[in-house]
Amino acid sequence: MEQKPTLKNTEKVIEIKELYKSFGNYHVLKGVDLDLYKGENLVVLGKSGTGKSVLIKILVGLLTPGSGEVKVLNQHVDQISYKELLALRLKVGFSFQNSALYDSMTVRQNLEFPLVRNQRKLTKAEVNLAVEEMLDAVGLLQTINQMPSELSGGQRKRIGIARTLILRPEIMLYDEPTAGLDPITCLEINSLINQVQERFHTSSIVITHDLTCAKAVGNRVAMLLDGQFQRIGTFEEVFNTTDERVKPFYDYNFIQ
Ligand SMILES: Nc1ncnc2c1ncn2[C@@H]1O[C@H](COP(=O)(O)OP(=O)(O)O)[C@@H](O)[C@H]1O
Ligand SMILES: [Mg+2]
């Protein structure tokens, strides 16, 4: 598989400096520095429980930072008003681990929901058009009248991504987008993440355990180890090391 290049863009859409976060005496993030450049896909790797989901919850103001600086689209997430935070969240799409569709709604209604709630000025025709365009973009227009229970796991994941994209976010945060999917479906989701980057010019953080995914989608890879990003660079750079904490990660994915 070909290595994606690191982008040359120097405009930052996320800037994290010296971020600490603890729960009681348990120190999860211990001085995290991380930048996301405009237009790039940045993959975040790390063992379970290292604080990857905590990090993206801090980015959208669902958790507060302990200390440090967290800027998203040039705004300090912990210093803005609630109203400003809600406005910022519209520009940051997050697709959570296990984030479910509304089971009692059709695919169409699932996609309409965020639009109607957040952009009340749209006419019915505009809503229909937006829903159809977005379903077409994820290759699932034919499922528009189906219920989530009738879809495969991979299709539900794609619909979930479409539901997030329909608000046209500038930043996408994907939390383990391929978790629990079979290898073929994983490849489909990887190429969807790349298509989203190209078509919608989003900047994305992709949290994953799946190194095939990391290699396929990441312009850069960052590995969270002991509360900090200790390795960051291209996929090759991150894994070209004798660091004993990194190697098991690689072996687990490619040798087992
Ligand atoms: N709201 C919370 N309250 C207390 N502990 C939490 C909370 N959220 C996460 N944690 C703890 O922080 C650690 C990192 O969690 P998480 O970011 O979910 O890990 P992962 O890297 O697997 O996504 C875990 O030990 C988890 O139990
Ligand atoms: Mg997690």
PDB file of C-alpha atoms and ligand atoms in Angstrom:
ATOM      1  CA  MET A   1       0.000   0.000   0.000  1.00  0.00           C
ATOM      2  CA  GLU A   2       1.283   3.411  -0.881  1.00  0.00           C
ATOM      3  CA  GLN A   3       2.265   5.805   1.851  1.00  0.00           C
ATOM      4  CA  LYS A   4       0.185   8.990   1.860  1.00  0.00           C
ATOM      5  CA  PRO A   5       2.373  12.092   1.822  1.00  0.00           C
ATOM      6  CA  THR A   6       2.565  14.607   4.644  1.00  0.00           C
ATOM      7  CA  LEU A   7       0.811  17.771   3.463  1.00  0.00           C
ATOM      8  CA  LYS A   8       2.674  21.031   3.103  1.00  0.00           C
ATOM      9  CA  ASN A   9      -0.093  23.171   4.578  1.00  0.00           C
ATOM     10  CA  THR A  10       1.000  25.089   7.691  1.00  0.00           C
ATOM     11  CA  GLU A  11      -2.391  26.529   8.671  1.00  0.00           C
ATOM     12  CA  LYS A  12      -3.487  24.920  11.929  1.00  0.00           C
ATOM     13  CA  VAL A  13      -7.114  24.080  12.649  1.00  0.00           C
ATOM     14  CA  ILE A  14      -6.383  22.470  16.028  1.00  0.00           C
ATOM     15  CA  GLU A  15      -3.571  23.456  18.396  1.00  0.00           C
ATOM     16  CA  ILE A  16      -2.991  21.603  21.640  1.00  0.00           C
ATOM     17  CA  LYS A  17      -0.196  22.676  23.974  1.00  0.00           C
ATOM     18  CA  GLU A  18       0.874  21.065  27.247  1.00  0.00           C
ATOM     19  CA  LEU A  19      -2.527  19.515  27.855  1.00  0.00           C
ATOM     20  CA  TYR A  20      -3.013  17.677  31.141  1.00  0.00           C
ATOM     21  CA  LYS A  21      -6.126  15.775  32.169  1.00  0.00           C
ATOM     22  CA  SER A  22      -6.660  13.667  35.273  1.00  0.00           C
ATOM     23  CA  PHE A  23      -9.585  11.860  36.815  1.00  0.00           C
ATOM     24  CA  GLY A  24      -8.969  11.926  40.566  1.00  0.00           C
ATOM     25  CA  ASN A  25      -5.446  10.649  41.032  1.00  0.00           C
ATOM     26  CA  TYR A  26      -5.413   9.002  37.646  1.00  0.00           C
ATOM     27  CA  HIS A  27      -3.355  11.047  35.193  1.00  0.00           C
ATOM     28  CA  VAL A  28      -4.484  10.314  31.640  1.00  0.00           C
ATOM     29  CA  LEU A  29      -2.979  13.103  29.525  1.00  0.00           C
ATOM     30  CA  LYS A  30       0.394  14.342  30.751  1.00  0.00           C
ATOM     31  CA  GLY A  31       1.527  17.231  28.605  1.00  0.00           C
ATOM     32  CA  VAL A  32       0.023  16.532  25.204  1.00  0.00           C
ATOM     33  CA  ASP A  33       1.185  18.681  22.273  1.00  0.00           C
ATOM     34  CA  LEU A  34      -0.574  18.167  18.961  1.00  0.00           C
ATOM     35  CA  ASP A  35      -1.448  20.216  15.885  1.00  0.00           C
ATOM     36  CA  LEU A  36      -3.895  19.370  13.135  1.00  0.00           C
ATOM     37  CA  TYR A  37      -3.135  21.082   9.844  1.00  0.00           C
ATOM     38  CA  LYS A  38      -5.833  22.196   7.469  1.00  0.00           C
ATOM     39  CA  GLY A  39      -6.802  19.476   5.033  1.00  0.00           C
ATOM     40  CA  GLU A  40      -4.844  16.631   6.601  1.00  0.00           C
ATOM     41  CA  ASN A  41      -5.889  13.297   8.050  1.00  0.00           C
ATOM     42  CA  LEU A  42      -4.032  12.734  11.307  1.00  0.00           C
ATOM     43  CA  VAL A  43      -4.239   9.233  12.757  1.00  0.00           C
ATOM     44  CA  VAL A  44      -4.044   8.829  16.525  1.00  0.00           C
ATOM     45  CA  LEU A  45      -2.838   5.463  17.791  1.00  0.00           C
ATOM     46  CA  GLY A  46      -2.550   4.207  21.334  1.00  0.00           C
ATOM     47  CA  LYS A  47      -3.494   1.301  23.567  1.00  0.00           C
ATOM     48  CA  SER A  48      -6.968   1.101  25.073  1.00  0.00           C
ATOM     49  CA  GLY A  49      -7.389   3.440  28.011  1.00  0.00           C
ATOM     50  CA  THR A  50      -4.572   5.811  27.028  1.00  0.00           C
ATOM     51  CA  GLY A  51      -6.921   8.780  26.691  1.00  0.00           C
ATOM     52  CA  LYS A  52      -7.669   8.999  22.980  1.00  0.00           C
ATOM     53  CA  SER A  53     -11.410   9.442  23.412  1.00  0.00           C
ATOM     54  CA  VAL A  54     -10.824  11.804  26.343  1.00  0.00           C
ATOM     55  CA  LEU A  55      -8.697  13.934  24.025  1.00  0.00           C
ATOM     56  CA  ILE A  56     -11.392  14.344  21.398  1.00  0.00           C
ATOM     57  CA  LYS A  57     -14.072  14.955  24.027  1.00  0.00           C
ATOM     58  CA  ILE A  58     -11.906  17.832  25.268  1.00  0.00           C
ATOM     59  CA  LEU A  59     -11.712  19.166  21.695  1.00  0.00           C
ATOM     60  CA  VAL A  60     -15.492  19.508  21.487  1.00  0.00           C
ATOM     61  CA  GLY A  61     -15.953  20.739  25.053  1.00  0.00           C
ATOM     62  CA  LEU A  62     -17.568  17.576  26.417  1.00  0.00           C
ATOM     63  CA  LEU A  63     -14.753  17.345  28.965  1.00  0.00           C
ATOM     64  CA  THR A  64     -12.752  20.255  30.329  1.00  0.00           C
ATOM     65  CA  PRO A  65      -8.967  20.319  30.107  1.00  0.00           C
ATOM     66  CA  GLY A  66      -7.101  20.054  33.426  1.00  0.00           C
ATOM     67  CA  SER A  67      -4.485  22.544  32.276  1.00  0.00           C
ATOM     68  CA  GLY A  68      -2.890  23.573  29.023  1.00  0.00           C
ATOM     69  CA  GLU A  69      -4.105  25.202  25.857  1.00  0.00           C
ATOM     70  CA  VAL A  70      -6.679  23.772  23.444  1.00  0.00           C
ATOM     71  CA  LYS A  71      -7.530  25.823  20.372  1.00  0.00           C
ATOM     72  CA  VAL A  72     -10.017  24.612  17.766  1.00  0.00           C
ATOM     73  CA  LEU A  73     -10.511  26.817  14.688  1.00  0.00           C
ATOM     74  CA  ASN A  74      -8.677  29.560  16.581  1.00  0.00           C
ATOM     75  CA  GLN A  75     -10.952  29.443  19.609  1.00  0.00           C
ATOM     76  CA  HIS A  76      -9.943  28.335  23.104  1.00  0.00           C
ATOM     77  CA  VAL A  77     -12.564  25.670  23.763  1.00  0.00           C
ATOM     78  CA  ASP A  78     -12.455  26.146  27.537  1.00  0.00           C
ATOM     79  CA  GLN A  79     -12.723  29.937  27.420  1.00  0.00           C
ATOM     80  CA  ILE A  80     -15.678  30.517  25.104  1.00  0.00           C
ATOM     81  CA  SER A  81     -19.322  30.896  26.092  1.00  0.00           C
ATOM     82  CA  TYR A  82     -21.728  27.997  25.821  1.00  0.00           C
ATOM     83  CA  LYS A  83     -23.331  29.657  22.838  1.00  0.00           C
ATOM     84  CA  GLU A  84     -19.968  29.967  21.100  1.00  0.00           C
ATOM     85  CA  LEU A  85     -19.226  26.349  21.960  1.00  0.00           C
ATOM     86  CA  LEU A  86     -22.464  25.200  20.324  1.00  0.00           C
ATOM     87  CA  ALA A  87     -21.588  27.209  17.211  1.00  0.00           C
ATOM     88  CA  LEU A  88     -18.104  25.682  17.190  1.00  0.00           C
ATOM     89  CA  ARG A  89     -19.531  22.169  17.505  1.00  0.00           C
ATOM     90  CA  LEU A  90     -21.422  22.684  14.259  1.00  0.00           C
ATOM     91  CA  LYS A  91     -18.062  23.081  12.547  1.00  0.00           C
ATOM     92  CA  VAL A  92     -16.598  19.982  14.191  1.00  0.00           C
ATOM     93  CA  GLY A  93     -18.266  16.720  13.272  1.00  0.00           C
ATOM     94  CA  PHE A  94     -17.661  13.881  15.662  1.00  0.00           C
ATOM     95  CA  SER A  95     -18.474  10.317  14.968  1.00  0.00           C
ATOM     96  CA  PHE A  96     -18.150   8.546  18.293  1.00  0.00           C
ATOM     97  CA  GLN A  97     -17.151   5.028  19.069  1.00  0.00           C
ATOM     98  CA  ASN A  98     -20.438   3.086  19.041  1.00  0.00           C
ATOM     99  CA  SER A  99     -22.409   6.177  18.048  1.00  0.00           C
ATOM    100  CA  ALA A 100     -25.700   4.727  16.980  1.00  0.00           C
ATOM    101  CA  LEU A 101     -28.309   5.749  14.458  1.00  0.00           C
ATOM    102  CA  TYR A 102     -31.852   6.391  15.644  1.00  0.00           C
ATOM    103  CA  ASP A 103     -33.340   2.915  15.263  1.00  0.00           C
ATOM    104  CA  SER A 104     -36.940   4.039  14.979  1.00  0.00           C
ATOM    105  CA  MET A 105     -36.182   6.440  12.118  1.00  0.00           C
ATOM    106  CA  THR A 106     -35.537   5.715   8.466  1.00  0.00           C
ATOM    107  CA  VAL A 107     -32.176   6.550   6.909  1.00  0.00           C
ATOM    108  CA  ARG A 108     -33.730   9.723   5.453  1.00  0.00           C
ATOM    109  CA  GLN A 109     -35.051  10.822   8.848  1.00  0.00           C
ATOM    110  CA  ASN A 110     -31.684  10.084  10.487  1.00  0.00           C
ATOM    111  CA  LEU A 111     -29.978  12.490   8.089  1.00  0.00           C
ATOM    112  CA  GLU A 112     -32.712  15.114   8.255  1.00  0.00           C
ATOM    113  CA  PHE A 113     -32.563  15.259  12.020  1.00  0.00           C
ATOM    114  CA  PRO A 114     -29.336  17.279  12.495  1.00  0.00           C
ATOM    115  CA  LEU A 115     -30.231  19.556   9.571  1.00  0.00           C
ATOM    116  CA  VAL A 116     -33.700  20.409  10.775  1.00  0.00           C
ATOM    117  CA  ARG A 117     -32.505  20.892  14.342  1.00  0.00           C
ATOM    118  CA  ASN A 118     -29.585  23.159  13.431  1.00  0.00           C
ATOM    119  CA  GLN A 119     -30.601  24.929  10.238  1.00  0.00           C
ATOM    120  CA  ARG A 120     -34.244  25.759  10.688  1.00  0.00           C
ATOM    121  CA  LYS A 121     -34.337  28.102   7.706  1.00  0.00           C
ATOM    122  CA  LEU A 122     -34.027  25.365   5.102  1.00  0.00           C
ATOM    123  CA  THR A 123     -37.066  24.552   3.000  1.00  0.00           C
ATOM    124  CA  LYS A 124     -38.304  20.975   2.701  1.00  0.00           C
ATOM    125  CA  ALA A 125     -36.896  20.802  -0.846  1.00  0.00           C
ATOM    126  CA  GLU A 126     -33.474  21.995   0.346  1.00  0.00           C
ATOM    127  CA  VAL A 127     -33.471  19.409   3.118  1.00  0.00           C
ATOM    128  CA  ASN A 128     -34.383  16.633   0.662  1.00  0.00           C
ATOM    129  CA  LEU A 129     -31.649  17.698  -1.706  1.00  0.00           C
ATOM    130  CA  ALA A 130     -29.008  17.839   1.042  1.00  0.00           C
ATOM    131  CA  VAL A 131     -29.989  14.383   2.328  1.00  0.00           C
ATOM    132  CA  GLU A 132     -29.937  12.843  -1.138  1.00  0.00           C
ATOM    133  CA  GLU A 133     -26.604  14.446  -2.035  1.00  0.00           C
ATOM    134  CA  MET A 134     -24.976  13.236   1.143  1.00  0.00           C
ATOM    135  CA  LEU A 135     -26.314   9.689   0.795  1.00  0.00           C
ATOM    136  CA  ASP A 136     -25.024   9.658  -2.750  1.00  0.00           C
ATOM    137  CA  ALA A 137     -21.610  10.827  -1.502  1.00  0.00           C
ATOM    138  CA  VAL A 138     -21.358   7.796   0.804  1.00  0.00           C
ATOM    139  CA  GLY A 139     -22.729   5.502  -1.902  1.00  0.00           C
ATOM    140  CA  LEU A 140     -25.971   4.615  -0.117  1.00  0.00           C
ATOM    141  CA  LEU A 141     -28.729   6.567  -1.839  1.00  0.00           C
ATOM    142  CA  GLN A 142     -30.600   3.309  -2.409  1.00  0.00           C
ATOM    143  CA  THR A 143     -31.066   2.826   1.366  1.00  0.00           C
ATOM    144  CA  ILE A 144     -32.934   6.133   1.870  1.00  0.00           C
ATOM    145  CA  ASN A 145     -36.218   4.573   2.946  1.00  0.00           C
ATOM    146  CA  GLN A 146     -34.761   1.682   4.908  1.00  0.00           C
ATOM    147  CA  MET A 147     -34.543   1.294   8.673  1.00  0.00           C
ATOM    148  CA  PRO A 148     -31.096   1.026  10.335  1.00  0.00           C
ATOM    149  CA  SER A 149     -31.877  -2.562  11.404  1.00  0.00           C
ATOM    150  CA  GLU A 150     -32.051  -3.565   7.732  1.00  0.00           C
ATOM    151  CA  LEU A 151     -28.489  -2.380   7.033  1.00  0.00           C
ATOM    152  CA  SER A 152     -25.107  -4.061   7.486  1.00  0.00           C
ATOM    153  CA  GLY A 153     -22.664  -2.810  10.109  1.00  0.00           C
ATOM    154  CA  GLY A 154     -20.574  -1.126   7.438  1.00  0.00           C
ATOM    155  CA  GLN A 155     -23.618   0.575   5.911  1.00  0.00           C
ATOM    156  CA  ARG A 156     -24.715   1.859   9.327  1.00  0.00           C
ATOM    157  CA  LYS A 157     -21.233   3.262   9.863  1.00  0.00           C
ATOM    158  CA  ARG A 158     -21.382   5.061   6.496  1.00  0.00           C
ATOM    159  CA  ILE A 159     -24.809   6.488   7.292  1.00  0.00           C
ATOM    160  CA  GLY A 160     -23.439   7.678  10.636  1.00  0.00           C
ATOM    161  CA  ILE A 161     -20.616   9.460   8.822  1.00  0.00           C
ATOM    162  CA  ALA A 162     -23.109  10.970   6.344  1.00  0.00           C
ATOM    163  CA  ARG A 163     -25.246  12.215   9.239  1.00  0.00           C
ATOM    164  CA  THR A 164     -22.212  13.974  10.686  1.00  0.00           C
ATOM    165  CA  LEU A 165     -21.106  15.369   7.315  1.00  0.00           C
ATOM    166  CA  ILE A 166     -24.478  16.801   6.431  1.00  0.00           C
ATOM    167  CA  LEU A 167     -23.745  19.900   8.512  1.00  0.00           C
ATOM    168  CA  ARG A 168     -20.601  20.390   6.399  1.00  0.00           C
ATOM    169  CA  PRO A 169     -18.107  20.439   9.276  1.00  0.00           C
ATOM    170  CA  GLU A 170     -14.604  21.816   8.711  1.00  0.00           C
ATOM    171  CA  ILE A 171     -13.122  19.224  11.048  1.00  0.00           C
ATOM    172  CA  MET A 172     -14.064  15.550  11.395  1.00  0.00           C
ATOM    173  CA  LEU A 173     -13.204  13.497  14.457  1.00  0.00           C
ATOM    174  CA  TYR A 174     -13.532   9.766  13.870  1.00  0.00           C
ATOM    175  CA  ASP A 175     -13.330   7.631  17.007  1.00  0.00           C
ATOM    176  CA  GLU A 176     -12.435   4.070  15.990  1.00  0.00           C
ATOM    177  CA  PRO A 177     -14.424   4.132  12.746  1.00  0.00           C
ATOM    178  CA  THR A 178     -13.521   0.556  11.793  1.00  0.00           C
ATOM    179  CA  ALA A 179     -13.915  -1.068  15.214  1.00  0.00           C
ATOM    180  CA  GLY A 180     -15.941  -4.263  15.033  1.00  0.00           C
ATOM    181  CA  LEU A 181     -16.099  -4.359  11.237  1.00  0.00           C
ATOM    182  CA  ASP A 182     -14.813  -7.163   9.037  1.00  0.00           C
ATOM    183  CA  PRO A 183     -11.612  -6.526   7.033  1.00  0.00           C
ATOM    184  CA  ILE A 184     -13.391  -5.880   3.716  1.00  0.00           C
ATOM    185  CA  THR A 185     -15.757  -3.375   5.302  1.00  0.00           C
ATOM    186  CA  CYS A 186     -12.774  -1.743   7.027  1.00  0.00           C
ATOM    187  CA  LEU A 187     -11.251  -1.099   3.603  1.00  0.00           C
ATOM    188  CA  GLU A 188     -14.517   0.509   2.460  1.00  0.00           C
ATOM    189  CA  ILE A 189     -14.557   2.803   5.476  1.00  0.00           C
ATOM    190  CA  ASN A 190     -10.895   3.706   4.902  1.00  0.00           C
ATOM    191  CA  SER A 191     -11.618   4.746   1.347  1.00  0.00           C
ATOM    192  CA  LEU A 192     -14.709   6.665   2.496  1.00  0.00           C
ATOM    193  CA  ILE A 193     -12.532   8.618   4.960  1.00  0.00           C
ATOM    194  CA  ASN A 194     -10.180   9.460   2.091  1.00  0.00           C
ATOM    195  CA  GLN A 195     -13.075  10.453  -0.175  1.00  0.00           C
ATOM    196  CA  VAL A 196     -14.454  12.728   2.529  1.00  0.00           C
ATOM    197  CA  GLN A 197     -11.039  14.404   2.814  1.00  0.00           C
ATOM    198  CA  GLU A 198     -10.879  15.011  -0.931  1.00  0.00           C
ATOM    199  CA  ARG A 199     -14.472  15.921  -1.624  1.00  0.00           C
ATOM    200  CA  PHE A 200     -15.301  18.047   1.413  1.00  0.00           C
ATOM    201  CA  HIS A 201     -11.804  19.368   2.191  1.00  0.00           C
ATOM    202  CA  THR A 202     -12.170  18.409   5.825  1.00  0.00           C
ATOM    203  CA  SER A 203      -9.314  18.180   8.294  1.00  0.00           C
ATOM    204  CA  SER A 204      -9.608  15.009  10.366  1.00  0.00           C
ATOM    205  CA  ILE A 205      -8.389  13.174  13.407  1.00  0.00           C
ATOM    206  CA  VAL A 206      -8.883   9.437  13.044  1.00  0.00           C
ATOM    207  CA  ILE A 207      -8.495   7.340  16.184  1.00  0.00           C
ATOM    208  CA  THR A 208      -7.842   3.713  15.386  1.00  0.00           C
ATOM    209  CA  HIS A 209      -6.184   0.482  16.491  1.00  0.00           C
ATOM    210  CA  ASP A 210      -6.088  -0.691  12.942  1.00  0.00           C
ATOM    211  CA  LEU A 211      -2.715  -0.082  11.319  1.00  0.00           C
ATOM    212  CA  THR A 212      -4.051  -0.889   7.862  1.00  0.00           C
ATOM    213  CA  CYS A 213      -6.462   1.982   8.384  1.00  0.00           C
ATOM    214  CA  ALA A 214      -3.676   4.177   9.785  1.00  0.00           C
ATOM    215  CA  LYS A 215      -1.521   3.600   6.741  1.00  0.00           C
ATOM    216  CA  ALA A 216      -4.375   4.001   4.263  1.00  0.00           C
ATOM    217  CA  VAL A 217      -5.837   7.241   5.593  1.00  0.00           C
ATOM    218  CA  GLY A 218      -3.121   9.063   7.552  1.00  0.00           C
ATOM    219  CA  ASN A 219      -1.016  11.878   6.138  1.00  0.00           C
ATOM    220  CA  ARG A 220       0.590  11.727   9.579  1.00  0.00           C
ATOM    221  CA  VAL A 221       0.405   9.321  12.478  1.00  0.00           C
ATOM    222  CA  ALA A 222       0.729  10.210  16.168  1.00  0.00           C
ATOM    223  CA  MET A 223       1.189   7.608  18.879  1.00  0.00           C
ATOM    224  CA  LEU A 224      -0.015   8.272  22.405  1.00  0.00           C
ATOM    225  CA  LEU A 225       2.278   6.589  24.912  1.00  0.00           C
ATOM    226  CA  ASP A 226       2.280   7.252  28.661  1.00  0.00           C
ATOM    227  CA  GLY A 227       0.149  10.365  28.362  1.00  0.00           C
ATOM    228  CA  GLN A 228       2.031  12.092  25.543  1.00  0.00           C
ATOM    229  CA  PHE A 229       2.451  11.895  21.794  1.00  0.00           C
ATOM    230  CA  GLN A 230       5.910  10.363  21.874  1.00  0.00           C
ATOM    231  CA  ARG A 231       6.061   9.500  18.207  1.00  0.00           C
ATOM    232  CA  ILE A 232       4.662  11.568  15.377  1.00  0.00           C
ATOM    233  CA  GLY A 233       5.364  11.621  11.662  1.00  0.00           C
ATOM    234  CA  THR A 234       4.610   9.481   8.640  1.00  0.00           C
ATOM    235  CA  PHE A 235       3.579   5.890   9.250  1.00  0.00           C
ATOM    236  CA  GLU A 236       7.096   4.729   8.335  1.00  0.00           C
ATOM    237  CA  GLU A 237       8.738   7.257  10.646  1.00  0.00           C
ATOM    238  CA  VAL A 238       6.581   6.282  13.606  1.00  0.00           C
ATOM    239  CA  PHE A 239       7.278   2.576  13.263  1.00  0.00           C
ATOM    240  CA  ASN A 240      10.923   2.804  12.240  1.00  0.00           C
ATOM    241  CA  THR A 241      12.126   2.547  15.822  1.00  0.00           C
ATOM    242  CA  THR A 242      13.515   0.122  18.357  1.00  0.00           C
ATOM    243  CA  ASP A 243      11.233   1.611  21.056  1.00  0.00           C
ATOM    244  CA  GLU A 244       9.879  -1.479  22.790  1.00  0.00           C
ATOM    245  CA  ARG A 245       6.546   0.179  23.449  1.00  0.00           C
ATOM    246  CA  VAL A 246       5.922   0.653  19.708  1.00  0.00           C
ATOM    247  CA  LYS A 247       6.921  -2.702  18.276  1.00  0.00           C
ATOM    248  CA  PRO A 248       4.192  -4.824  19.925  1.00  0.00           C
ATOM    249  CA  PHE A 249       1.652  -2.570  18.266  1.00  0.00           C
ATOM    250  CA  TYR A 250       3.036  -3.329  14.845  1.00  0.00           C
ATOM    251  CA  ASP A 251       3.482  -7.043  15.502  1.00  0.00           C
ATOM    252  CA  TYR A 252      -0.059  -7.373  16.810  1.00  0.00           C
ATOM    253  CA  ASN A 253      -1.496  -5.912  13.617  1.00  0.00           C
ATOM    254  CA  PHE A 254       0.698  -7.501  10.992  1.00  0.00           C
ATOM    255  CA  ILE A 255       1.999 -10.766  12.368  1.00  0.00           C
ATOM    256  CA  GLN A 256      -0.876 -12.309  14.317  1.00  0.00           C
TER     257      GLN A 256
HETATM  258  N1  LIG B   1     -15.622  10.818  32.484  1.00  0.00           N
HETATM  259  C1  LIG B   1     -14.655  10.049  33.013  1.00  0.00           C
HETATM  260  N2  LIG B   1     -14.521   9.926  34.364  1.00  0.00           N
HETATM  261  C2  LIG B   1     -13.533   9.169  34.896  1.00  0.00           C
HETATM  262  N3  LIG B   1     -12.625   8.496  34.183  1.00  0.00           N
HETATM  263  C3  LIG B   1     -12.700   8.573  32.853  1.00  0.00           C
HETATM  264  C4  LIG B   1     -13.717   9.353  32.197  1.00  0.00           C
HETATM  265  N4  LIG B   1     -13.534   9.246  30.859  1.00  0.00           N
HETATM  266  C5  LIG B   1     -12.462   8.430  30.689  1.00  0.00           C
HETATM  267  N5  LIG B   1     -11.961   8.040  31.872  1.00  0.00           N
HETATM  268  C6  LIG B   1     -10.778   7.187  32.059  1.00  0.00           C
HETATM  269  O1  LIG B   1      -9.714   7.746  31.307  1.00  0.00           O
HETATM  270  C7  LIG B   1      -8.936   6.730  30.698  1.00  0.00           C
HETATM  271  C8  LIG B   1      -8.846   6.984  29.200  1.00  0.00           C
HETATM  272  O2  LIG B   1     -10.123   6.760  28.614  1.00  0.00           O
HETATM  273  P1  LIG B   1     -10.380   6.833  27.059  1.00  0.00           P
HETATM  274  O3  LIG B   1      -9.951   8.149  26.550  1.00  0.00           O
HETATM  275  O4  LIG B   1     -11.789   6.468  26.856  1.00  0.00           O
HETATM  276  O5  LIG B   1      -9.415   5.694  26.500  1.00  0.00           O
HETATM  277  P2  LIG B   1      -9.172   5.266  24.979  1.00  0.00           P
HETATM  278  O6  LIG B   1      -7.759   5.644  24.670  1.00  0.00           O
HETATM  279  O7  LIG B   1      -9.343   3.784  24.960  1.00  0.00           O
HETATM  280  O8  LIG B   1     -10.186   5.972  24.137  1.00  0.00           O
HETATM  281  C9  LIG B   1      -9.618   5.415  31.048  1.00  0.00           C
HETATM  282  O9  LIG B   1      -8.902   4.824  32.112  1.00  0.00           O
HETATM  283  C10 LIG B   1     -10.990   5.802  31.469  1.00  0.00           C
HETATM  284  O10 LIG B   1     -11.499   4.914  32.414  1.00  0.00           O
HETATM  285 MG    MG B   2     -11.770   5.357  23.033  1.00  0.00          MG
END
